[in-house]
mmCIF file of C-alpha atoms in Angstrom:
data_model
loop_
_atom_site.group_PDB
_atom_site.id
_atom_site.type_symbol
_atom_site.label_atom_id
_atom_site.label_comp_id
_atom_site.label_asym_id
_atom_site.label_seq_id
_atom_site.Cartn_x
_atom_site.Cartn_y
_atom_site.Cartn_z
ATOM 1 C CA MET A 1049 18.474 7.934 7.942
ATOM 2 C CA ASN A 1050 18.403 11.029 10.171
ATOM 3 C CA ASP A 1051 16.092 11.533 13.154
ATOM 4 C CA ILE A 1052 13.498 13.506 11.149
ATOM 5 C CA ILE A 1053 13.222 10.907 8.397
ATOM 6 C CA GLU A 1054 13.161 8.111 10.966
ATOM 7 C CA ALA A 1055 10.217 9.722 12.770
ATOM 8 C CA LEU A 1056 8.451 10.417 9.477
ATOM 9 C CA ASP A 1057 9.018 6.833 8.369
ATOM 10 C CA ALA A 1058 7.387 5.574 11.578
ATOM 11 C CA SER A 1059 4.403 7.927 11.215
ATOM 12 C CA VAL A 1060 3.731 6.961 7.593
ATOM 13 C CA ARG A 1061 4.025 3.266 8.462
ATOM 14 C CA SER A 1062 1.507 3.760 11.239
ATOM 15 C CA VAL A 1063 -1.166 5.320 9.012
ATOM 16 C CA CYS A 1064 -0.456 2.859 6.191
ATOM 17 C CA GLY A 1065 -0.893 -0.001 8.626
ATOM 18 C CA LYS A 1066 -4.250 1.411 9.701
ATOM 19 C CA TYR A 1067 -5.638 2.601 6.336
ATOM 20 C CA GLY A 1068 -3.559 0.612 3.824
ATOM 21 C CA ALA A 1069 -4.542 -1.930 1.194
ATOM 22 C CA ASP A 1070 -8.187 -2.990 1.364
ATOM 23 C CA ASP A 1071 -9.236 -4.545 -1.936
ATOM 24 C CA GLU A 1072 -12.956 -4.145 -1.359
ATOM 25 C CA ALA A 1073 -12.605 -0.486 -0.335
ATOM 26 C CA LEU A 1074 -10.421 0.231 -3.394
ATOM 27 C CA ARG A 1075 -13.048 -1.277 -5.695
ATOM 28 C CA ARG A 1076 -15.670 1.028 -4.167
ATOM 29 C CA THR A 1077 -13.503 4.116 -4.654
ATOM 30 C CA ASP A 1078 -12.308 3.612 -8.243
ATOM 31 C CA GLY A 1079 -8.935 2.224 -7.235
ATOM 32 C CA TRP A 1080 -7.664 4.866 -4.848
ATOM 33 C CA ASN A 1081 -7.650 5.193 -1.080
ATOM 34 C CA PRO A 1082 -9.202 8.490 0.160
ATOM 35 C CA SER A 1083 -9.053 7.365 3.805
ATOM 36 C CA LEU A 1084 -5.305 6.881 3.615
ATOM 37 C CA TRP A 1085 -4.906 10.190 1.798
ATOM 38 C CA SER A 1086 -6.807 12.031 4.555
ATOM 39 C CA ALA A 1087 -4.639 10.373 7.185
ATOM 40 C CA LEU A 1088 -1.466 11.366 5.329
ATOM 41 C CA GLU A 1089 -2.780 14.932 5.006
ATOM 42 C CA SER A 1090 -3.442 15.035 8.750
ATOM 43 C CA ILE A 1091 0.227 14.309 9.511
ATOM 44 C CA GLY A 1092 1.365 16.857 6.919
ATOM 45 C CA VAL A 1093 3.267 14.720 4.446
ATOM 46 C CA THR A 1094 1.236 15.122 1.234
ATOM 47 C CA THR A 1095 3.075 18.300 0.237
ATOM 48 C CA LEU A 1096 6.585 17.345 1.331
ATOM 49 C CA SER A 1097 9.334 19.068 -0.658
ATOM 50 C CA VAL A 1098 6.977 21.975 -1.517
ATOM 51 C CA PRO A 1099 8.200 25.190 0.188
ATOM 52 C CA GLU A 1100 6.102 26.311 3.152
ATOM 53 C CA GLU A 1101 5.515 29.807 1.731
ATOM 54 C CA TYR A 1102 3.523 28.182 -1.081
ATOM 55 C CA GLY A 1103 1.373 25.991 1.140
ATOM 56 C CA GLY A 1104 3.687 22.994 1.361
ATOM 57 C CA SER A 1105 5.271 21.186 4.297
ATOM 58 C CA GLY A 1106 8.845 22.005 3.324
ATOM 59 C CA GLY A 1107 11.577 19.395 3.322
ATOM 60 C CA ASP A 1108 13.694 18.098 0.485
ATOM 61 C CA VAL A 1109 13.533 15.391 -2.152
ATOM 62 C CA VAL A 1110 15.457 12.975 0.090
ATOM 63 C CA THR A 1111 12.657 13.184 2.662
ATOM 64 C CA ALA A 1112 9.916 12.768 0.050
ATOM 65 C CA VAL A 1113 11.700 9.736 -1.400
ATOM 66 C CA ALA A 1114 11.843 8.144 2.061
ATOM 67 C CA VAL A 1115 8.045 8.464 2.253
ATOM 68 C CA LEU A 1116 7.669 7.041 -1.249
ATOM 69 C CA GLU A 1117 9.629 3.942 -0.268
ATOM 70 C CA VAL A 1118 7.187 3.297 2.590
ATOM 71 C CA LEU A 1119 4.167 3.918 0.340
ATOM 72 C CA GLY A 1120 5.595 1.484 -2.216
ATOM 73 C CA GLU A 1121 6.109 -1.094 0.510
ATOM 74 C CA TYR A 1122 2.433 -0.823 1.533
ATOM 75 C CA ALA A 1123 1.139 -0.628 -2.065
ATOM 76 C CA ALA A 1124 -0.547 2.614 -1.030
ATOM 77 C CA ALA A 1125 -3.152 3.744 -3.566
ATOM 78 C CA VAL A 1126 -2.554 7.502 -3.253
ATOM 79 C CA PRO A 1127 -1.069 10.148 -5.623
ATOM 80 C CA PHE A 1128 1.738 11.289 -3.306
ATOM 81 C CA ALA A 1129 4.454 11.613 -5.950
ATOM 82 C CA GLU A 1130 2.124 13.440 -8.334
ATOM 83 C CA THR A 1131 0.974 15.911 -5.647
ATOM 84 C CA ALA A 1132 4.214 16.626 -3.788
ATOM 85 C CA LEU A 1133 7.082 16.006 -6.172
ATOM 86 C CA LEU A 1134 5.451 16.974 -9.478
ATOM 87 C CA ALA A 1135 2.314 19.172 -9.511
ATOM 88 C CA GLY A 1136 3.029 20.935 -6.222
ATOM 89 C CA ARG A 1137 6.575 21.656 -7.253
ATOM 90 C CA LEU A 1138 5.424 23.121 -10.597
ATOM 91 C CA LEU A 1139 2.989 25.521 -8.927
ATOM 92 C CA ALA A 1140 5.501 26.556 -6.266
ATOM 93 C CA GLY A 1141 8.045 27.140 -9.030
ATOM 94 C CA CYS A 1142 5.677 29.754 -10.457
ATOM 95 C CA GLY A 1143 5.255 31.378 -7.051
ATOM 96 C CA VAL A 1144 1.697 30.045 -6.684
ATOM 97 C CA GLN A 1145 -0.027 28.648 -3.595
ATOM 98 C CA VAL A 1146 -0.646 24.888 -3.874
ATOM 99 C CA PRO A 1147 -4.386 24.126 -3.505
ATOM 100 C CA PRO A 1148 -5.473 21.507 -0.949
ATOM 101 C CA GLY A 1149 -6.279 17.965 -1.998
ATOM 102 C CA PRO A 1150 -4.668 15.442 -4.350
ATOM 103 C CA LEU A 1151 -3.190 16.724 -7.615
ATOM 104 C CA ALA A 1152 -2.305 15.160 -10.958
ATOM 105 C CA ALA A 1153 0.563 16.387 -13.138
ATOM 106 C CA ILE A 1154 0.483 16.499 -16.938
ATOM 107 C CA VAL A 1155 3.173 17.433 -19.444
ATOM 108 C CA ALA A 1156 1.428 18.648 -22.596
ATOM 109 C CA GLY A 1157 2.250 16.365 -25.531
ATOM 110 C CA PRO A 1158 1.475 16.494 -29.262
ATOM 111 C CA GLU A 1159 -2.153 15.497 -28.690
ATOM 112 C CA LEU A 1160 -2.843 18.404 -26.322
ATOM 113 C CA GLN A 1161 -3.016 21.910 -27.774
ATOM 114 C CA VAL A 1162 -2.836 25.100 -25.723
ATOM 115 C CA GLN A 1163 -3.626 28.341 -27.566
ATOM 116 C CA PRO A 1164 -3.802 31.886 -26.186
ATOM 117 C CA THR A 1165 -7.254 33.414 -26.300
ATOM 118 C CA VAL A 1166 -9.015 36.465 -24.929
ATOM 119 C CA GLY A 1167 -8.720 36.370 -21.147
ATOM 120 C CA GLY A 1168 -6.776 33.106 -20.886
ATOM 121 C CA VAL A 1169 -5.894 29.985 -22.898
ATOM 122 C CA GLN A 1170 -7.934 27.532 -24.944
ATOM 123 C CA MET A 1171 -7.144 23.861 -24.266
ATOM 124 C CA SER A 1172 -8.142 21.072 -26.636
ATOM 125 C CA GLY A 1173 -7.063 17.499 -27.171
ATOM 126 C CA VAL A 1174 -6.148 14.560 -24.950
ATOM 127 C CA ALA A 1175 -3.565 13.749 -22.303
ATOM 128 C CA ARG A 1176 -2.904 9.992 -22.214
ATOM 129 C CA ARG A 1177 -2.444 7.706 -19.202
ATOM 130 C CA VAL A 1178 -2.403 10.419 -16.554
ATOM 131 C CA PRO A 1179 -1.662 8.830 -13.154
ATOM 132 C CA TRP A 1180 -4.491 9.309 -10.632
ATOM 133 C CA ALA A 1181 -6.471 11.811 -12.748
ATOM 134 C CA ARG A 1182 -9.794 10.468 -11.475
ATOM 135 C CA ALA A 1183 -8.713 11.045 -7.858
ATOM 136 C CA ALA A 1184 -7.246 14.522 -8.305
ATOM 137 C CA GLU A 1185 -9.108 17.652 -7.298
ATOM 138 C CA HIS A 1186 -6.934 19.713 -9.638
ATOM 139 C CA LEU A 1187 -4.888 18.956 -12.752
ATOM 140 C CA VAL A 1188 -1.629 20.845 -13.258
ATOM 141 C CA VAL A 1189 -0.460 21.075 -16.882
ATOM 142 C CA LEU A 1190 3.071 22.031 -17.939
ATOM 143 C CA ALA A 1191 2.812 23.502 -21.447
ATOM 144 C CA GLU A 1192 6.181 24.863 -22.609
ATOM 145 C CA ASP A 1193 6.703 28.067 -20.587
ATOM 146 C CA GLN A 1194 3.314 28.018 -18.831
ATOM 147 C CA VAL A 1195 1.759 26.101 -15.959
ATOM 148 C CA ILE A 1196 -2.038 25.787 -16.086
ATOM 149 C CA LEU A 1197 -4.217 24.896 -13.109
ATOM 150 C CA LEU A 1198 -7.494 23.158 -13.946
ATOM 151 C CA ARG A 1199 -10.291 21.728 -11.888
ATOM 152 C CA ARG A 1200 -10.778 18.044 -12.602
ATOM 153 C CA ALA A 1201 -14.308 18.722 -13.881
ATOM 154 C CA GLU A 1202 -12.832 20.827 -16.701
ATOM 155 C CA GLY A 1203 -11.525 17.629 -18.309
ATOM 156 C CA LEU A 1204 -13.379 14.492 -19.364
ATOM 157 C CA VAL A 1205 -11.749 11.508 -17.645
ATOM 158 C CA ALA A 1206 -11.778 8.108 -19.365
ATOM 159 C CA GLN A 1207 -10.653 5.576 -16.793
ATOM 160 C CA GLY A 1208 -7.761 3.220 -17.452
ATOM 161 C CA THR A 1209 -5.315 1.266 -15.286
ATOM 162 C CA ASN A 1210 -1.835 -0.207 -15.311
ATOM 163 C CA ILE A 1211 -1.379 -3.932 -14.703
ATOM 164 C CA ALA A 1212 -1.449 -3.331 -10.947
ATOM 165 C CA GLY A 1213 -4.888 -1.700 -11.214
ATOM 166 C CA GLU A 1214 -3.621 1.807 -10.448
ATOM 167 C CA PRO A 1215 -5.443 4.645 -12.253
ATOM 168 C CA ARG A 1216 -3.828 5.670 -15.554
ATOM 169 C CA ASP A 1217 -6.574 7.752 -17.160
ATOM 170 C CA ASP A 1218 -6.984 9.574 -20.444
ATOM 171 C CA VAL A 1219 -8.190 13.155 -19.964
ATOM 172 C CA ALA A 1220 -9.878 15.045 -22.816
ATOM 173 C CA PHE A 1221 -9.984 18.845 -22.778
ATOM 174 C CA ASP A 1222 -12.124 21.347 -24.658
ATOM 175 C CA CYS A 1223 -12.207 24.352 -22.374
ATOM 176 C CA THR A 1224 -11.052 27.901 -21.812
ATOM 177 C CA VAL A 1225 -8.931 28.506 -18.716
ATOM 178 C CA PRO A 1226 -9.037 32.058 -17.336
ATOM 179 C CA ALA A 1227 -5.771 34.002 -17.125
ATOM 180 C CA GLU A 1228 -5.792 33.964 -13.309
ATOM 181 C CA ARG A 1229 -5.105 30.203 -13.465
ATOM 182 C CA VAL A 1230 -2.369 30.420 -16.091
ATOM 183 C CA TYR A 1231 1.129 31.049 -14.715
ATOM 184 C CA TRP A 1232 4.485 31.769 -16.320
ATOM 185 C CA LEU A 1233 7.508 29.703 -15.379
ATOM 186 C CA ARG A 1234 10.205 31.532 -13.488
ATOM 187 C CA GLY A 1235 12.929 29.217 -14.748
ATOM 188 C CA GLU A 1236 14.109 28.234 -18.218
ATOM 189 C CA PRO A 1237 11.397 25.913 -19.709
ATOM 190 C CA GLN A 1238 13.770 23.160 -20.848
ATOM 191 C CA ARG A 1239 15.341 23.025 -17.423
ATOM 192 C CA VAL A 1240 11.938 22.785 -15.731
ATOM 193 C CA LEU A 1241 10.881 20.005 -18.124
ATOM 194 C CA ARG A 1242 14.125 18.136 -17.457
ATOM 195 C CA GLU A 1243 13.627 18.389 -13.699
ATOM 196 C CA GLN A 1244 10.026 17.227 -14.031
ATOM 197 C CA ARG A 1245 11.110 14.112 -15.900
ATOM 198 C CA LEU A 1246 13.899 13.398 -13.411
ATOM 199 C CA ARG A 1247 11.487 13.592 -10.497
ATOM 200 C CA THR A 1248 8.969 11.340 -12.267
ATOM 201 C CA THR A 1249 11.638 8.708 -12.899
ATOM 202 C CA LEU A 1250 13.041 8.970 -9.381
ATOM 203 C CA ALA A 1251 9.555 8.566 -7.899
ATOM 204 C CA ARG A 1252 8.967 5.288 -9.734
ATOM 205 C CA ALA A 1253 12.399 3.987 -8.674
ATOM 206 C CA ALA A 1254 11.644 4.849 -5.029
ATOM 207 C CA LEU A 1255 8.294 3.057 -5.163
ATOM 208 C CA ILE A 1256 10.038 -0.003 -6.631
ATOM 209 C CA ALA A 1257 12.516 0.040 -3.726
ATOM 210 C CA GLY A 1258 9.637 -0.189 -1.264
ATOM 211 C CA ALA A 1259 7.654 -2.824 -3.168
ATOM 212 C CA ALA A 1260 10.744 -5.008 -3.614
ATOM 213 C CA ARG A 1261 11.406 -4.850 0.120
ATOM 214 C CA ARG A 1262 7.836 -5.971 0.841
ATOM 215 C CA ALA A 1263 8.099 -8.850 -1.650
ATOM 216 C CA LEU A 1264 11.292 -9.971 0.093
ATOM 217 C CA GLU A 1265 9.668 -9.807 3.543
ATOM 218 C CA LEU A 1266 6.690 -11.869 2.401
ATOM 219 C CA THR A 1267 8.960 -14.431 0.758
ATOM 220 C CA VAL A 1268 11.242 -14.820 3.777
ATOM 221 C CA ALA A 1269 8.184 -15.338 5.991
ATOM 222 C CA TYR A 1270 6.654 -17.879 3.620
ATOM 223 C CA ALA A 1271 9.912 -19.805 3.271
ATOM 224 C CA GLY A 1272 9.984 -20.156 7.050
ATOM 225 C CA GLU A 1273 6.409 -21.479 7.201
ATOM 226 C CA ARG A 1274 6.195 -23.772 4.166
ATOM 227 C CA GLU A 1275 7.563 -27.258 4.749
ATOM 228 C CA GLN A 1276 8.803 -29.911 2.358
ATOM 229 C CA PHE A 1277 10.238 -33.288 3.383
ATOM 230 C CA GLY A 1278 9.682 -32.446 7.035
ATOM 231 C CA ARG A 1279 11.521 -29.118 7.224
ATOM 232 C CA PRO A 1280 10.935 -25.477 6.228
ATOM 233 C CA ILE A 1281 11.921 -24.747 2.635
ATOM 234 C CA LYS A 1282 14.254 -21.969 3.853
ATOM 235 C CA LYS A 1283 16.577 -24.771 4.979
ATOM 236 C CA PHE A 1284 17.218 -25.771 1.366
ATOM 237 C CA GLN A 1285 20.332 -24.251 -0.160
ATOM 238 C CA ALA A 1286 18.636 -23.327 -3.448
ATOM 239 C CA VAL A 1287 15.963 -21.325 -1.597
ATOM 240 C CA GLN A 1288 18.617 -19.632 0.546
ATOM 241 C CA GLN A 1289 20.438 -18.594 -2.623
ATOM 242 C CA HIS A 1290 17.249 -17.083 -4.018
ATOM 243 C CA LEU A 1291 16.587 -15.169 -0.800
ATOM 244 C CA ALA A 1292 20.166 -13.880 -0.730
ATOM 245 C CA ALA A 1293 19.920 -12.715 -4.341
ATOM 246 C CA MET A 1294 16.652 -10.897 -3.576
ATOM 247 C CA ALA A 1295 18.130 -9.226 -0.482
ATOM 248 C CA GLY A 1296 21.114 -8.020 -2.491
ATOM 249 C CA GLU A 1297 18.886 -6.441 -5.133
ATOM 250 C CA VAL A 1298 16.681 -4.778 -2.502
ATOM 251 C CA LEU A 1299 19.672 -3.194 -0.756
ATOM 252 C CA LEU A 1300 21.292 -2.099 -4.019
ATOM 253 C CA THR A 1301 18.062 -0.433 -5.164
ATOM 254 C CA LYS A 1302 17.641 1.443 -1.888
ATOM 255 C CA ILE A 1303 21.196 2.783 -2.020
ATOM 256 C CA ALA A 1304 20.882 3.821 -5.669
ATOM 257 C CA VAL A 1305 17.557 5.585 -5.072
ATOM 258 C CA GLU A 1306 18.768 7.480 -2.025
ATOM 259 C CA ALA A 1307 21.947 8.558 -3.838
ATOM 260 C CA ALA A 1308 19.818 9.808 -6.736
ATOM 261 C CA ALA A 1309 17.606 11.791 -4.360
ATOM 262 C CA VAL A 1310 20.671 13.539 -2.948
ATOM 263 C CA ALA A 1311 21.842 14.294 -6.498
ATOM 264 C CA VAL A 1312 18.455 15.875 -7.345
ATOM 265 C CA ASP A 1313 18.520 17.992 -4.182
ATOM 266 C CA THR A 1314 22.043 19.224 -4.898
ATOM 267 C CA ASP A 1315 21.603 19.307 -8.705
ATOM 268 C CA SER A 1316 24.902 17.480 -9.003
ATOM 269 C CA GLY A 1317 24.938 14.798 -11.670
ATOM 270 C CA ALA A 1318 21.229 14.186 -11.222
ATOM 271 C CA GLU A 1319 20.638 12.843 -14.752
ATOM 272 C CA VAL A 1320 23.273 10.139 -14.327
ATOM 273 C CA ALA A 1321 22.234 9.264 -10.780
ATOM 274 C CA VAL A 1322 18.507 9.027 -11.584
ATOM 275 C CA ALA A 1323 19.074 7.006 -14.763
ATOM 276 C CA ALA A 1324 21.341 4.633 -12.823
ATOM 277 C CA ALA A 1325 18.803 4.313 -9.999
ATOM 278 C CA LYS A 1326 15.931 3.488 -12.362
ATOM 279 C CA THR A 1327 18.090 0.992 -14.246
ATOM 280 C CA VAL A 1328 19.046 -0.751 -11.003
ATOM 281 C CA ALA A 1329 15.449 -0.617 -9.768
ATOM 282 C CA GLY A 1330 14.107 -2.062 -13.022
ATOM 283 C CA GLN A 1331 16.541 -4.960 -12.931
ATOM 284 C CA ALA A 1332 15.705 -5.603 -9.281
ATOM 285 C CA ALA A 1333 11.966 -5.515 -10.036
ATOM 286 C CA GLY A 1334 12.323 -8.322 -12.558
ATOM 287 C CA LEU A 1335 14.547 -10.534 -10.407
ATOM 288 C CA VAL A 1336 12.730 -10.008 -7.103
ATOM 289 C CA ALA A 1337 9.281 -10.631 -8.603
ATOM 290 C CA SER A 1338 10.496 -13.726 -10.425
ATOM 291 C CA LEU A 1339 12.162 -15.324 -7.399
ATOM 292 C CA ALA A 1340 9.338 -14.373 -5.032
ATOM 293 C CA HIS A 1341 6.814 -16.172 -7.209
ATOM 294 C CA GLN A 1342 9.160 -19.118 -7.715
ATOM 295 C CA ILE A 1343 9.405 -19.629 -3.948
ATOM 296 C CA HIS A 1344 5.696 -19.030 -3.309
ATOM 297 C CA GLY A 1345 4.622 -21.307 -6.147
ATOM 298 C CA ALA A 1346 1.074 -20.972 -7.470
ATOM 299 C CA LEU A 1347 -0.140 -19.497 -4.170
ATOM 300 C CA GLY A 1348 1.593 -16.195 -4.889
ATOM 301 C CA TYR A 1349 -0.401 -15.640 -8.061
ATOM 302 C CA THR A 1350 -3.810 -15.862 -6.402
ATOM 303 C CA GLU A 1351 -6.091 -12.858 -5.993
ATOM 304 C CA GLU A 1352 -6.196 -13.354 -2.231
ATOM 305 C CA HIS A 1353 -2.436 -13.424 -1.605
ATOM 306 C CA PRO A 1354 -0.719 -10.107 -0.676
ATOM 307 C CA LEU A 1355 2.331 -10.857 -2.835
ATOM 308 C CA ARG A 1356 0.467 -9.766 -5.954
ATOM 309 C CA HIS A 1357 0.108 -6.221 -4.528
ATOM 310 C CA SER A 1358 3.896 -5.927 -4.640
ATOM 311 C CA THR A 1359 4.816 -7.854 -7.779
ATOM 312 C CA THR A 1360 2.178 -6.373 -10.106
ATOM 313 C CA ARG A 1361 3.383 -2.933 -9.035
ATOM 314 C CA LEU A 1362 6.998 -3.923 -9.613
ATOM 315 C CA TRP A 1363 6.136 -4.922 -13.178
ATOM 316 C CA ALA A 1364 4.065 -1.780 -13.790
ATOM 317 C CA TRP A 1365 6.523 0.739 -12.312
ATOM 318 C CA ARG A 1366 9.439 -0.948 -14.077
ATOM 319 C CA ASP A 1367 8.039 0.169 -17.430
ATOM 320 C CA GLU A 1368 6.819 3.612 -16.344
ATOM 321 C CA ALA A 1369 8.986 6.774 -16.656
ATOM 322 C CA GLY A 1370 11.686 4.916 -18.606
ATOM 323 C CA ASN A 1371 12.569 1.225 -18.486
ATOM 324 C CA GLU A 1372 16.109 -0.183 -18.232
ATOM 325 C CA ALA A 1373 16.775 0.239 -21.962
ATOM 326 C CA ALA A 1374 15.736 3.904 -21.965
ATOM 327 C CA CYS A 1375 17.676 4.757 -18.805
ATOM 328 C CA SER A 1376 20.739 2.830 -19.988
ATOM 329 C CA ALA A 1377 20.646 4.904 -23.177
ATOM 330 C CA VAL A 1378 20.819 8.055 -21.047
ATOM 331 C CA LEU A 1379 23.853 6.635 -19.245
ATOM 332 C CA ASP A 1380 25.437 5.799 -22.617
ATOM 333 C CA GLN A 1381 25.127 9.429 -23.725
ATOM 334 C CA HIS A 1382 26.848 10.695 -20.599
ATOM 335 C CA VAL A 1383 29.646 8.134 -20.858
ATOM 336 C CA LEU A 1384 30.306 9.165 -24.462
ATOM 337 C CA ALA A 1385 30.206 12.842 -23.492
ATOM 338 C CA ALA A 1386 32.727 12.215 -20.698
ATOM 339 C CA GLY A 1387 35.191 10.918 -23.261
ATOM 340 C CA LYS A 1388 38.524 9.181 -22.770
ATOM 341 C CA GLY A 1389 39.578 9.174 -19.171
ATOM 342 C CA GLY A 1390 36.289 10.588 -17.941
ATOM 343 C CA LEU A 1391 34.508 7.369 -17.011
ATOM 344 C CA TRP A 1392 35.801 6.954 -13.475
ATOM 345 C CA PRO A 1393 35.179 10.582 -12.435
ATOM 346 C CA LEU A 1394 31.684 10.260 -13.933
ATOM 347 C CA ILE A 1395 30.612 7.121 -12.051
ATOM 348 C CA SER A 1396 32.364 8.103 -8.818
ATOM 349 C CA GLY A 1397 30.751 11.537 -8.772
ATOM 350 C CA ALA A 1398 34.040 13.397 -8.969
ATOM 351 C CA ALA A 1399 32.997 15.099 -12.198
ATOM 352 C CA TYR A 1400 29.828 15.532 -14.159
ATOM 353 C CA VAL A 1401 29.814 16.263 -17.877
ATOM 354 C CA PRO A 1402 26.454 17.327 -19.335
ATOM 355 C CA VAL A 1403 25.402 15.804 -22.633
ATOM 356 C CA PRO A 1404 25.808 18.435 -25.393
ATOM 357 C CA THR A 1405 22.557 19.770 -26.776
ATOM 358 C CA LYS A 1406 21.970 20.738 -30.407
ATOM 359 C CA GLU A 1407 22.300 24.382 -29.454
ATOM 360 C CA SER A 1408 25.675 23.858 -27.723
ATOM 361 C CA ARG A 1409 27.307 21.860 -30.534
#
């Protein structure tokens, strides 16, 4: 951690400690935390990794991932990844100024049609389970070789949640977007789509790293307070083994996530690094949540206990943007593409062999 990231880490922790999880406040605001968002905006982190000439705060993916780890640790109910790493990056990639306020990012799927029309594009259909759509001031849609900027009111939001209670909304569109808010990609569309998916997966892995660390901290503290047979349960060898296993998974996840962030910044083996990081993070999410609840007993499942903020998010983020099976399949493809003798260079970073596409075969 360099001096800049260390200072940023301290600043984000400070505002999260002041404006972080408040269950009653989140219920009043449809599951997101506008006070925390405003505080993060005031210290200039909500557009990290977006170039300054397009209204961002600059910085790289490594820095943004460091912030995500802290936000995951505090179960922060804000769309940081969607604004900075995804939507903001798409707009900046088109040479467009990023508007103020929280953003949501959408990749147009088969249920969302975009057709050219006089003076713009016609949008119709539905985008499913869009993270934080209800909280966003603008929606940014990637549709093949175009990026479309919409006001939230131009879509009809049907609220949904993941198992942690975070917004995952369906958004229905039946509107015409004027040409001045439709932008052409500067890069090759498949490459932009690939990068968008990598960043989405990396963001969930980084959040898991933070939430797993928080679950470990809570469990270590509880094991030191809870007594059985006249001594704290942390004195029992079985509990110590559980805590050691959790600590190992937390450290492994952090290292894998930070290595993947470097790979995305340098565009060097990013697909392998991100798939490996999400696989490691998913496995850690399962083990850490399981052992944390085993040590806490029934107390950890209650609505009032803070452990649920971490473990429900671990379970939710584990399945989002590719679970272990999906990410392991990506790794399989790269191992096969590397061929005989290519495995060690692939996993050590000495060589990276892209998976052949249909066009290149």
